Coordinates of N, CA and C in Angstrom, one line a residue:
L268 N -2.0 -3.2 -37.4 CA -2.8 -2.2 -38.0 C -3.2 -2.5 -39.5
W269 N -2.3 -3.0 -40.3 CA -2.6 -3.3 -41.6 C -3.5 -4.4 -41.8
I270 N -3.4 -5.3 -40.9 CA -4.3 -6.5 -40.9 C -5.8 -6.0 -40.7
V271 N -5.9 -5.0 -39.8 CA -7.3 -4.4 -39.7 C -7.7 -3.6 -40.9
V272 N -6.8 -2.9 -41.4 CA -7.2 -2.2 -42.7 C -7.6 -3.1 -43.8
V273 N -6.9 -4.2 -44.0 CA -7.2 -5.2 -45.0 C -8.6 -5.8 -44.7
G274 N -8.8 -6.2 -43.4 CA -10.1 -6.8 -43.0 C -11.3 -5.9 -43.2
K275 N -11.0 -4.6 -43.1 CA -12.1 -3.6 -43.2 C -12.1 -2.8 -44.6
R276 N -11.5 -3.4 -45.6 CA -11.3 -2.6 -46.8 C -12.7 -2.2 -47.5
K277 N -13.6 -3.2 -47.3 CA -14.9 -2.8 -48.0 C -15.6 -1.6 -47.2
E278 N -15.6 -1.6 -45.9 CA -16.2 -0.6 -45.1 C -15.4 0.8 -45.4
L279 N -14.1 0.7 -45.4 CA -13.3 1.9 -45.7 C -13.5 2.5 -47.0
N280 N -13.7 1.6 -48.0 CA -14.0 2.0 -49.4 C -15.3 2.8 -49.5
V281 N -16.3 2.3 -48.7 CA -17.6 3.0 -48.6 C -17.4 4.3 -48.0
F282 N -16.6 4.3 -46.8 CA -16.4 5.5 -46.1 C -15.7 6.6 -46.9
F283 N -14.7 6.3 -47.7 CA -14.0 7.3 -48.5 C -14.9 7.8 -49.7
N284 N -15.7 7.0 -50.2 CA -16.5 7.4 -51.3 C -17.8 8.1 -50.9
S285 N -18.4 7.7 -49.8 CA -19.7 8.4 -49.5 C -19.5 9.2 -48.2
G286 N -18.5 9.0 -47.5 CA -18.3 9.9 -46.2 C -19.1 9.2 -45.1
K287 N -19.6 8.0 -45.2 CA -20.3 7.3 -44.2 C -19.6 5.9 -43.9
F288 N -19.6 5.6 -42.6 CA -18.9 4.4 -42.2 C -20.1 3.4 -41.7
V289 N -20.2 2.3 -42.3 CA -21.3 1.3 -42.0 C -20.5 0.1 -41.4
G290 N -20.6 -0.2 -40.2 CA -19.9 -1.4 -39.6 C -20.9 -2.1 -38.7
K291 N -20.5 -3.3 -38.3 CA -21.3 -4.2 -37.5 C -20.4 -4.7 -36.3
W292 N -20.8 -4.7 -35.1 CA -20.2 -5.2 -33.9 C -20.3 -6.7 -33.9
R293 N -19.4 -7.4 -34.3 CA -19.5 -8.9 -34.3 C -19.1 -9.5 -33.0
H294 N -19.7 -10.7 -32.8 CA -19.5 -11.4 -31.5 C -17.9 -11.6 -31.3
S295 N -17.2 -11.9 -32.3 CA -15.8 -12.2 -32.2 C -15.0 -10.9 -31.7
Q296 N -15.6 -9.7 -32.2 CA -14.8 -8.5 -31.8 C -15.1 -8.2 -30.4
F297 N -16.3 -8.5 -29.9 CA -16.6 -8.3 -28.5 C -15.7 -9.2 -27.6
I298 N -15.7 -10.5 -28.0 CA -14.8 -11.4 -27.2 C -13.4 -11.0 -27.3
T299 N -12.9 -10.6 -28.3 CA -11.5 -10.1 -28.4 C -11.1 -9.0 -27.5
W300 N -12.1 -8.0 -27.4 CA -11.9 -6.8 -26.6 C -12.0 -7.2 -25.1
I301 N -12.9 -8.2 -24.8 CA -13.0 -8.7 -23.5 C -11.8 -9.3 -23.0
V302 N -11.1 -10.1 -23.9 CA -9.9 -10.7 -23.5 C -8.8 -9.8 -23.4
I303 N -8.7 -8.7 -24.2 CA -7.6 -7.7 -24.1 C -7.9 -7.0 -22.8
F304 N -9.1 -6.6 -22.5 CA -9.4 -5.9 -21.3 C -8.9 -6.7 -20.1
S305 N -9.3 -8.0 -20.1 CA -8.9 -8.8 -19.0 C -7.4 -8.9 -18.7
I306 N -6.7 -9.0 -19.9 CA -5.2 -9.1 -19.8 C -4.7 -7.8 -19.2
I307 N -5.1 -6.7 -19.5 CA -4.7 -5.3 -19.0 C -5.1 -5.3 -17.5
H308 N -6.3 -5.8 -17.2 CA -6.8 -5.7 -15.8 C -5.9 -6.6 -14.9
I309 N -5.6 -7.8 -15.3 CA -4.7 -8.7 -14.6 C -3.3 -8.1 -14.4
S310 N -2.8 -7.5 -15.5 CA -1.5 -6.9 -15.4 C -1.4 -5.8 -14.4
L311 N -2.4 -5.0 -14.3 CA -2.5 -3.9 -13.5 C -2.7 -4.3 -11.9
A312 N -3.5 -5.4 -11.8 CA -3.7 -6.0 -10.5 C -2.4 -6.6 -9.9
I313 N -1.7 -7.3 -10.7 CA -0.4 -7.8 -10.3 C 0.6 -6.8 -10.0
S314 N 0.6 -5.7 -10.7 CA 1.6 -4.6 -10.5 C 1.3 -3.6 -9.4
L315 N 0.0 -3.5 -9.1 CA -0.4 -2.4 -8.1 C -1.0 -2.9 -6.8
I316 N -1.4 -4.2 -6.8 CA -1.8 -4.8 -5.5 C -0.5 -5.5 -4.9
M317 N 0.1 -4.8 -3.9 CA 1.3 -5.3 -3.4 C 1.3 -6.7 -2.7
G318 N 2.5 -7.3 -2.8 CA 2.6 -8.7 -2.3 C 2.0 -9.7 -3.2
Y319 N 1.7 -10.8 -2.7 CA 1.1 -11.9 -3.5 C -0.4 -11.8 -3.6
G320 N -1.0 -10.7 -3.1 CA -2.4 -10.4 -3.2 C -2.8 -10.3 -4.7
G321 N -2.0 -9.5 -5.5 CA -2.2 -9.4 -6.9 C -2.3 -10.7 -7.7
L322 N -1.4 -11.7 -7.4 CA -1.4 -13.0 -8.0 C -2.7 -13.8 -7.6
I323 N -3.0 -13.7 -6.3 CA -4.2 -14.4 -5.7 C -5.5 -13.9 -6.4
M324 N -5.6 -12.5 -6.4 CA -6.9 -11.9 -7.0 C -7.0 -12.2 -8.5
S325 N -5.8 -12.2 -9.2 CA -5.8 -12.5 -10.6 C -6.2 -14.0 -10.9
G326 N -5.8 -14.9 -10.0 CA -6.3 -16.3 -10.2 C -7.7 -16.4 -9.8
V327 N -8.2 -15.7 -8.9 CA -9.7 -15.8 -8.7 C -10.5 -15.1 -9.8
Y328 N -10.0 -14.1 -10.4 CA -10.6 -13.4 -11.5 C -10.7 -14.3 -12.7
I329 N -9.5 -15.0 -13.0 CA -9.5 -15.9 -14.2 C -10.5 -17.0 -14.0
V330 N -10.5 -17.7 -12.8 CA -11.5 -18.8 -12.4 C -12.9 -18.3 -12.7
L331 N -13.2 -17.2 -12.0 CA -14.6 -16.6 -12.0 C -14.9 -16.2 -13.6
F332 N -14.1 -15.6 -14.2 CA -14.3 -15.3 -15.7 C -14.6 -16.5 -16.5
F333 N -13.8 -17.5 -16.3 CA -14.0 -18.7 -17.0 C -15.4 -19.4 -16.7
F334 N -15.8 -19.5 -15.5 CA -17.0 -20.1 -15.2 C -18.3 -19.2 -15.6
I335 N -18.1 -18.0 -15.4 CA -19.2 -17.1 -15.8 C -19.3 -17.1 -17.4
S336 N -18.3 -17.0 -18.1 CA -18.3 -17.0 -19.5 C -18.8 -18.3 -20.1
T337 N -18.4 -19.4 -19.4 CA -19.0 -20.7 -19.9 C -20.5 -20.9 -19.6
F338 N -20.9 -20.3 -18.4 CA -22.3 -20.3 -18.1 C -23.1 -19.5 -19.0
L339 N -22.7 -18.3 -19.3 CA -23.4 -17.4 -20.3 C -23.4 -18.0 -21.7
Y340 N -22.3 -18.6 -22.1 CA -22.3 -19.2 -23.4 C -23.4 -20.4 -23.4
F341 N -23.5 -21.1 -22.3 CA -24.5 -22.1 -22.3 C -25.9 -21.6 -22.4
L342 N -26.2 -20.4 -21.8 CA -27.5 -19.8 -21.9 C -27.7 -19.3 -23.3
H343 N -26.7 -18.8 -23.9 CA -26.9 -18.3 -25.2 C -27.1 -19.4 -26.4
S344 N -26.3 -20.5 -26.2 CA -26.4 -21.6 -27.1 C -27.4 -22.6 -26.9
S345 N -28.0 -22.6 -25.7 CA -29.0 -23.7 -25.4 C -30.2 -23.5 -26.2
S346 N -30.8 -24.6 -26.8 CA -32.0 -24.5 -27.6 C -33.2 -24.3 -26.7
F347 N -33.1 -24.5 -25.4 CA -34.2 -24.3 -24.6 C -34.3 -22.9 -24.1
I348 N -33.2 -22.2 -23.8 CA -33.2 -20.9 -23.2 C -32.9 -19.8 -24.3
K349 N -31.8 -20.1 -25.0 CA -31.5 -19.2 -26.2 C -31.6 -17.7 -25.8
W350 N -30.7 -17.3 -24.8 CA -30.7 -15.9 -24.4 C -30.1 -15.0 -25.6
N351 N -30.6 -13.8 -25.7 CA -30.2 -12.9 -26.6 C -28.7 -12.6 -26.2
F352 N -27.9 -12.3 -27.2 CA -26.4 -12.0 -26.9 C -26.3 -10.7 -26.2
K353 N -27.2 -9.8 -26.4 CA -27.0 -8.5 -25.7 C -27.2 -8.6 -24.2
Y354 N -28.0 -9.6 -23.7 CA -28.1 -9.9 -22.3 C -26.7 -10.4 -21.7
L355 N -26.1 -11.3 -22.6 CA -24.8 -11.7 -22.1 C -23.8 -10.6 -22.0
V356 N -24.0 -9.7 -22.9 CA -23.0 -8.6 -23.0 C -23.1 -7.7 -21.7
V357 N -24.4 -7.5 -21.3 CA -24.8 -6.7 -20.1 C -24.2 -7.4 -18.9
L358 N -24.5 -8.7 -18.7 CA -24.1 -9.4 -17.5 C -22.6 -9.5 -17.3
L359 N -21.9 -9.7 -18.6 CA -20.5 -9.8 -18.5 C -19.8 -8.5 -18.3
S360 N -20.5 -7.4 -18.7 CA -19.9 -6.0 -18.5 C -20.1 -5.6 -17.0
V361 N -21.3 -6.1 -16.4 CA -21.5 -5.9 -15.0 C -20.4 -6.6 -14.1
F362 N -20.1 -7.8 -14.6 CA -19.0 -8.6 -13.9 C -17.7 -7.9 -14.0
L363 N -17.4 -7.4 -15.1 CA -16.0 -6.7 -15.4 C -15.9 -5.5 -14.6
V364 N -16.9 -4.7 -14.6 CA -17.0 -3.4 -13.9 C -16.8 -3.7 -12.4
S365 N -17.5 -4.8 -11.9 CA -17.4 -5.1 -10.5 C -16.0 -5.5 -10.1
T366 N -15.4 -6.3 -10.9 CA -14.0 -6.7 -10.6 C -13.1 -5.5 -10.6
V367 N -13.2 -4.6 -11.6 CA -12.4 -3.4 -11.6 C -12.5 -2.6 -10.3
L368 N -13.8 -2.4 -9.9 CA -14.1 -1.6 -8.7 C -13.4 -2.3 -7.5
C369 N -13.5 -3.6 -7.5 CA -12.9 -4.4 -6.4 C -11.4 -4.2 -6.4
T370 N -10.8 -4.3 -7.6 CA -9.4 -4.1 -7.7 C -8.9 -2.7 -7.2
L371 N -9.7 -1.7 -7.6 CA -9.4 -0.3 -7.1 C -9.4 -0.2 -5.6
V372 N -10.4 -0.8 -4.9 CA -10.5 -0.9 -3.6 C -9.3 -1.6 -3.0
L373 N -8.9 -2.6 -3.5 CA -7.7 -3.4 -3.0 C -6.5 -2.6 -3.1
I374 N -6.4 -1.9 -4.3 CA -5.2 -1.0 -4.4 C -5.1 0.1 -3.4
C375 N -6.3 0.6 -3.0 CA -6.3 1.7 -2.0 C -5.9 1.1 -0.7
L376 N -6.6 0.0 -0.3 CA -6.4 -0.5 1.1 C -5.2 -1.4 1.3
Q377 N -4.6 -2.0 0.2 CA -3.5 -2.9 0.3 C -3.6 -3.8 1.5
P378 N -4.6 -4.8 1.5 CA -4.8 -5.6 2.7 C -3.8 -6.8 2.7
F379 N -3.1 -7.1 1.7 CA -2.2 -8.3 1.6 C -0.8 -7.9 2.1
V380 N -0.5 -6.6 2.4 CA 0.9 -6.3 2.9 C 0.8 -5.7 4.2
F381 N 1.5 -6.3 5.1 CA 1.6 -5.7 6.5 C 3.0 -5.2 6.9
L382 N 3.1 -3.9 7.0 CA 4.4 -3.3 7.2 C 4.7 -3.2 8.8
A383 N 5.8 -3.6 9.1 CA 6.1 -3.7 10.6 C 7.4 -2.9 10.9
I384 N 7.4 -2.4 12.1 CA 8.6 -1.7 12.7 C 9.3 -2.6 13.6
N385 N 10.5 -3.0 13.4 CA 11.2 -4.0 14.2 C 10.4 -5.2 14.4
G386 N 9.7 -5.6 13.3 CA 9.0 -7.0 13.3 C 7.7 -6.9 14.0
E387 N 7.2 -5.7 14.5 CA 6.0 -5.6 15.2 C 5.0 -4.5 14.4
E388 N 3.8 -5.0 14.3 CA 2.8 -4.2 13.5 C 2.0 -3.2 14.5
K389 N 2.8 -2.4 15.1 CA 2.3 -1.4 16.1 C 3.1 -0.2 16.2
S390 N 2.7 0.8 16.9 CA 3.5 2.0 17.1 C 4.9 1.7 17.9
F391 N 5.9 2.5 17.7 CA 7.1 2.1 18.2 C 7.8 3.4 18.8
N392 N 8.5 3.2 19.9 CA 9.0 4.3 20.6 C 10.6 4.2 20.5
V393 N 11.2 5.3 20.2 CA 12.7 5.4 20.1 C 13.3 6.3 21.2
K394 N 14.2 5.8 22.0 CA 14.9 6.6 23.0 C 16.0 7.3 22.3
V395 N 16.1 8.6 22.6 CA 17.1 9.5 21.9 C 17.9 10.1 23.1
T396 N 19.2 9.9 23.1 CA 20.1 10.5 24.0 C 21.1 11.4 23.2
P397 N 21.1 12.6 23.5 CA 22.0 13.5 22.7 C 23.4 13.1 22.7
N398 N 24.0 13.1 21.4 CA 25.4 12.8 21.1 C 25.7 11.3 21.2
Q399 N 24.6 10.5 21.2 CA 24.8 9.1 21.3 C 24.0 8.4 20.1
P400 N 24.5 7.4 19.5 CA 23.7 6.7 18.5 C 22.4 6.2 19.0
I401 N 21.3 6.3 18.2 CA 20.1 5.7 18.7 C 20.2 4.1 18.3
E402 N 19.4 3.3 19.0 CA 19.5 2.0 18.6 C 18.8 1.8 17.3
P403 N 19.5 1.3 16.3 CA 18.9 1.2 14.9 C 17.6 0.3 15.0
F404 N 16.6 0.7 14.3 CA 15.4 -0.1 14.1 C 15.1 -0.3 12.6
T405 N 14.4 -1.4 12.3 CA 14.2 -1.8 10.9 C 12.7 -1.6 10.5
L406 N 12.5 -1.3 9.3 CA 11.2 -1.2 8.6 C 11.1 -2.4 7.7
T407 N 9.9 -2.9 7.5 CA 9.7 -4.0 6.5 C 10.3 -3.7 5.2
S408 N 10.9 -4.7 4.6 CA 11.5 -4.6 3.3 C 10.3 -4.5 2.2
P409 N 10.6 -3.9 1.1 CA 9.5 -3.7 0.1 C 9.0 -5.1 -0.4
P410 N 7.7 -5.2 -0.8 CA 7.2 -6.4 -1.4 C 7.9 -6.7 -2.7
W411 N 7.7 -7.9 -3.2 CA 8.5 -8.3 -4.4 C 8.0 -7.5 -5.7
N412 N 6.8 -7.0 -5.7 CA 6.4 -6.2 -6.9 C 6.3 -4.7 -6.6
C413 N 7.1 -4.2 -5.6 CA 7.2 -2.8 -5.3 C 8.4 -2.3 -6.1
F414 N 8.0 -1.6 -7.1 CA 9.0 -1.1 -8.1 C 9.4 0.4 -7.7
N415 N 10.7 0.7 -7.8 CA 11.2 2.0 -7.4 C 10.7 2.4 -6.0
P416 N 10.9 1.5 -4.9 CA 10.4 1.8 -3.6 C 11.1 3.1 -3.0
E417 N 10.3 3.9 -2.2 CA 10.8 5.0 -1.4 C 10.1 5.0 -0.1
I418 N 10.8 5.5 0.9 CA 10.3 5.6 2.3 C 10.1 7.2 2.5
I419 N 8.8 7.5 2.8 CA 8.5 8.9 2.9 C 8.0 9.1 4.3
S420 N 8.4 10.2 5.0 CA 7.9 10.6 6.3 C 7.0 11.8 6.1
D421 N 6.1 11.9 7.0 CA 5.2 13.1 6.9 C 5.8 14.4 7.4
I422 N 6.8 14.3 8.4 CA 7.7 15.4 8.7 C 9.1 15.0 8.7
Q423 N 9.9 15.9 8.7 CA 11.4 15.7 8.7 C 11.8 14.9 9.9
L424 N 12.7 14.0 9.8 CA 13.3 13.2 10.9 C 14.1 14.1 11.7
P425 N 14.0 13.7 13.1 CA 15.0 14.6 14.0 C 16.4 14.6 13.6
Q426 N 17.0 15.7 13.9 CA 18.4 16.0 13.3 C 19.3 14.8 13.2
N427 N 19.9 14.7 12.1 CA 21.0 13.8 11.8 C 20.5 12.2 11.7
L428 N 19.2 12.0 11.8 CA 18.7 10.6 11.6 C 18.3 10.4 10.1
T429 N 18.7 9.2 9.6 CA 18.5 9.0 8.2 C 17.9 7.6 8.0
V430 N 17.3 7.4 6.8 CA 16.7 6.1 6.4 C 17.7 5.5 5.5
V431 N 18.2 4.3 5.8 CA 19.1 3.6 5.0 C 18.5 2.4 4.3
M432 N 18.3 2.5 2.9 CA 17.6 1.5 2.1 C 18.6 1.1 1.0
S433 N 18.9 -0.2 0.9 CA 19.7 -0.7 -0.2 C 18.8 -1.0 -1.4
K434 N 19.4 -1.3 -2.5 CA 18.6 -1.6 -3.7 C 17.9 -2.9 -3.6
G435 N 18.4 -3.9 -2.9 CA 17.7 -5.2 -2.9 C 16.4 -5.2 -2.2
L436 N 15.4 -5.7 -2.8 CA 14.0 -5.7 -2.1 C 13.9 -6.5 -0.8
S437 N 14.7 -7.6 -0.8 CA 14.7 -8.4 0.4 C 15.5 -7.9 1.6
T438 N 16.2 -6.8 1.4 CA 17.1 -6.2 2.5 C 16.2 -5.3 3.4
P439 N 16.3 -5.5 4.7 CA 15.6 -4.6 5.6 C 16.0 -3.1 5.5
I440 N 15.1 -2.3 5.9 CA 15.4 -0.8 5.8 C 15.7 -0.3 7.2
Y441 N 16.7 0.4 7.4 CA 17.1 0.8 8.7 C 17.0 2.2 8.9
V442 N 16.7 2.7 10.1 CA 16.7 4.1 10.5 C 17.8 4.2 11.7
R443 N 18.7 5.1 11.4 CA 19.9 5.1 12.4 C 20.4 6.6 12.3
G444 N 21.3 6.9 13.2 CA 22.0 8.1 13.2 C 22.2 8.6 14.7
I445 N 22.8 9.8 14.8 CA 23.2 10.4 16.1 C 22.6 11.7 16.2
V446 N 21.7 11.9 17.2 CA 21.1 13.3 17.4 C 22.1 14.1 18.3
S447 N 22.4 15.3 17.8 CA 23.5 16.0 18.4 C 23.0 16.9 19.6
G448 N 21.7 17.0 19.7 CA 21.2 17.9 20.8 C 19.8 17.5 21.2
D449 N 19.3 18.2 22.2 CA 18.0 17.9 22.8 C 17.0 18.1 21.7
I450 N 15.9 17.2 21.8 CA 14.7 17.3 20.8 C 13.4 17.2 21.5
P451 N 12.5 17.9 21.1 CA 11.0 17.6 21.6 C 10.6 16.2 21.2
T452 N 9.6 15.7 22.0 CA 9.0 14.5 21.6 C 8.4 14.7 20.2
T453 N 8.8 13.8 19.2 CA 8.3 13.9 17.9 C 7.7 12.6 17.3
V454 N 6.5 12.7 16.8 CA 5.7 11.6 16.2 C 5.9 11.6 14.7
V455 N 6.5 10.6 14.1 CA 6.6 10.6 12.7 C 5.9 9.4 12.0
N456 N 5.2 9.7 11.0 CA 4.5 8.6 10.3 C 5.2 8.3 9.0
F457 N 5.5 7.0 8.8 CA 6.3 6.6 7.6 C 5.3 5.9 6.7
K458 N 5.6 6.0 5.4 CA 4.8 5.3 4.4 C 5.8 4.8 3.3
M459 N 5.5 3.8 2.6 CA 6.3 3.2 1.5 C 5.5 3.5 0.2
K460 N 6.3 4.1 -0.7 CA 5.7 4.5 -2.0 C 6.3 3.5 -3.1
C461 N 5.4 2.9 -3.7 CA 5.8 1.8 -4.8 C 5.3 2.3 -6.2
S462 N 6.2 2.1 -7.1 CA 5.8 2.4 -8.5 C 5.3 3.8 -8.8
G463 N 5.7 4.7 -7.8 CA 5.2 6.0 -7.9 C 3.9 6.4 -7.7
L464 N 3.0 5.3 -7.4 CA 1.5 5.5 -7.3 C 1.1 4.9 -6.0
V465 N 1.5 3.7 -5.6 CA 0.9 3.0 -4.5 C 1.6 3.5 -3.1
H466 N 0.7 3.8 -2.1 CA 1.2 4.1 -0.8 C 0.8 3.1 0.2
I467 N 1.7 2.6 1.0 CA 1.4 1.7 2.1 C 1.9 2.3 3.4
H468 N 1.1 2.3 4.4 CA 1.5 3.1 5.6 C 2.1 2.1 6.7
F469 N 3.1 2.6 7.4 CA 3.5 1.9 8.6 C 2.8 2.6 9.8
D470 N 2.9 2.1 11.0 CA 2.4 2.7 12.1 C 3.3 3.9 12.5
H471 N 2.9 4.7 13.5 CA 3.7 5.9 13.7 C 4.9 5.5 14.7
I472 N 6.0 6.3 14.6 CA 7.2 6.2 15.5 C 7.3 7.4 16.3
T473 N 7.5 7.2 17.6 CA 7.7 8.3 18.5 C 9.2 8.4 18.9
F474 N 9.8 9.6 18.7 CA 11.2 9.8 19.1 C 11.1 10.6 20.4
K475 N 11.7 10.2 21.4 CA 11.7 10.8 22.8 C 13.1 11.0 23.3
S476 N 13.4 12.2 23.8 CA 14.6 12.5 24.4 C 14.4 12.9 25.9
C477 N 13.9 11.9 26.7 CA 13.4 12.3 28.1 C 14.6 12.6 29.1
S478 N 15.6 11.8 29.0 CA 16.7 12.0 29.9 C 17.4 13.3 29.9
S479 N 17.2 14.1 28.9 CA 17.8 15.4 28.8 C 16.9 16.6 29.1
K480 N 15.7 16.2 29.7 CA 14.8 17.2 30.1 C 15.1 17.7 31.6
P481 N 15.4 18.9 31.8 CA 15.9 19.3 33.1 C 14.8 19.7 34.2
T482 N 13.7 20.0 33.7 CA 12.6 20.4 34.6 C 11.3 19.5 34.4
E483 N 10.5 19.7 35.4 CA 9.3 18.8 35.4 C 8.3 19.2 34.4
T484 N 8.3 20.6 34.1 CA 7.4 21.0 33.1 C 7.8 20.5 31.7
A485 N 9.1 20.7 31.3 CA 9.6 20.2 30.1 C 9.4 18.7 30.0
C486 N 9.6 18.0 31.1 CA 9.5 16.5 31.1 C 8.1 16.0 30.8
L487 N 7.1 16.6 31.5 CA 5.8 16.1 31.3 C 5.1 16.6 30.0
S488 N 5.6 17.8 29.6 CA 5.0 18.3 28.2 C 5.6 17.5 27.0
N489 N 6.6 16.8 27.3 CA 7.1 15.8 26.2 C 6.7 14.4 26.4
K490 N 5.7 14.1 27.2 CA 5.1 12.8 27.4 C 6.1 11.9 28.1
C491 N 6.9 12.4 28.9 CA 7.9 11.6 29.7 C 7.4 11.5 31.2
G492 N 8.2 10.7 32.0 CA 7.8 10.6 33.3 C 8.8 11.5 34.3
W493 N 8.2 12.1 35.3 CA 9.1 12.8 36.2 C 9.1 12.3 37.6
C494 N 10.4 12.0 38.0 CA 10.5 11.4 39.4 C 10.8 12.5 40.3
G495 N 9.9 12.8 41.2 CA 10.1 13.8 42.2 C 11.2 13.6 43.2
T496 N 11.5 12.3 43.5 CA 12.5 12.1 44.5 C 13.9 12.5 44.0
T497 N 14.1 12.0 42.8 CA 15.5 12.2 42.3 C 15.6 13.5 41.3
Q498 N 14.4 14.0 41.1 CA 14.3 15.3 40.2 C 14.9 14.9 38.9
T499 N 14.5 13.7 38.3 CA 15.0 13.3 36.9 C 13.9 13.0 36.1
C500 N 14.1 13.1 34.9 CA 13.1 12.7 33.8 C 13.5 11.4 33.1
G501 N 12.4 10.5 32.9 CA 12.8 9.2 32.3 C 11.7 8.7 31.4
Y502 N 11.9 7.6 30.9 CA 10.9 7.0 29.9 C 9.9 6.2 30.7
C503 N 8.6 6.5 30.4 CA 7.6 5.7 31.0 C 7.5 4.3 30.4
E504 N 8.0 4.1 29.2 CA 8.0 2.8 28.6 C 8.8 1.9 29.3
D505 N 9.7 2.3 30.2 CA 10.5 1.3 30.9 C 9.8 0.8 32.2
G506 N 8.6 1.3 32.3 CA 7.9 0.9 33.5 C 8.2 1.6 34.8
G507 N 8.7 2.8 34.6 CA 9.1 3.6 35.8 C 10.3 3.2 36.5
E508 N 11.1 2.4 35.9 CA 12.3 1.8 36.6 C 13.3 2.9 37.0
F509 N 13.2 4.0 36.3 CA 14.2 5.1 36.7 C 13.7 5.8 38.0
C510 N 12.5 5.5 38.5 CA 12.0 6.1 39.7 C 11.4 5.1 40.6
T511 N 12.3 4.5 41.5 CA 11.8 3.3 42.3 C 11.3 3.6 43.6
H512 N 11.3 5.0 43.9 CA 10.8 5.3 45.4 C 9.3 5.6 45.3
D513 N 8.9 6.7 44.8 CA 7.5 7.1 44.9 C 6.7 6.9 43.7
G514 N 7.3 6.5 42.6 CA 6.6 6.4 41.3 C 6.9 7.7 40.5
A515 N 6.7 7.6 39.3 CA 7.0 8.6 38.3 C 5.6 9.4 38.0
E516 N 5.7 10.6 38.1 CA 4.5 11.5 37.7 C 4.4 11.5 36.2
G517 N 3.3 11.4 35.6 CA 3.0 11.5 34.2 C 3.0 10.1 33.5
C518 N 3.3 9.0 34.3 CA 3.3 7.7 33.7 C 2.1 6.9 34.1
G519 N 1.2 7.5 34.9 CA 0.0 6.7 35.3 C 0.4 5.8 36.5
S520 N -0.4 4.8 36.6 CA -0.2 3.8 37.7 C 0.8 2.8 37.1
L521 N 2.0 2.6 37.8 CA 3.0 1.7 37.4 C 3.2 0.6 38.4

């Protein structure tokens, strides 16, 4: 701050004596602010684009910035072309605005991170049997630059099921627990929240308690399969194995 005050002492003297500030935007000042802006931009990209995508995009940005700046400097200093400096400012500003918009899009889409459930990037079904532990399943561990990670669900998990997440970023996240009673078929959407700002979505998880449904109506309304021969309800995801005689109603062609 005091270096700036000393450097602008003449302009400040005129300002305090006459109430007017007369200044000139020098080329060096423009270049300095461009560099400062670029450093801030790169820092935000690395922090908010999850995974190694931030590093990749920052590297691309630095290379493009170097080549474009060199090319514009050549246009400005060439004795044959001699572009006005303001044209260079406009073109470089367009480049910077474009890269910022691109960064914002990447922050929203997060294309470099793929969150999986039990190692698969698709929807997942969990069989729930009352008073028995569910088979624990894992969610992808947070990316290396995901600070203060949180797992958030759009609705509350079925009774007594919890998300277990340790402090280490490389440790898988588990969902486990024991459901004490019958539950309706419940679809839960999970997302990971990083740095208090960035949201990355998992696919949805369906919790089903088919074996505890006593009637055909309750069974079919919960998207399970009903075996008319044995009068039992089961999971269509098993391929209808619980009903080997006439096939299970509600599971389609098995």
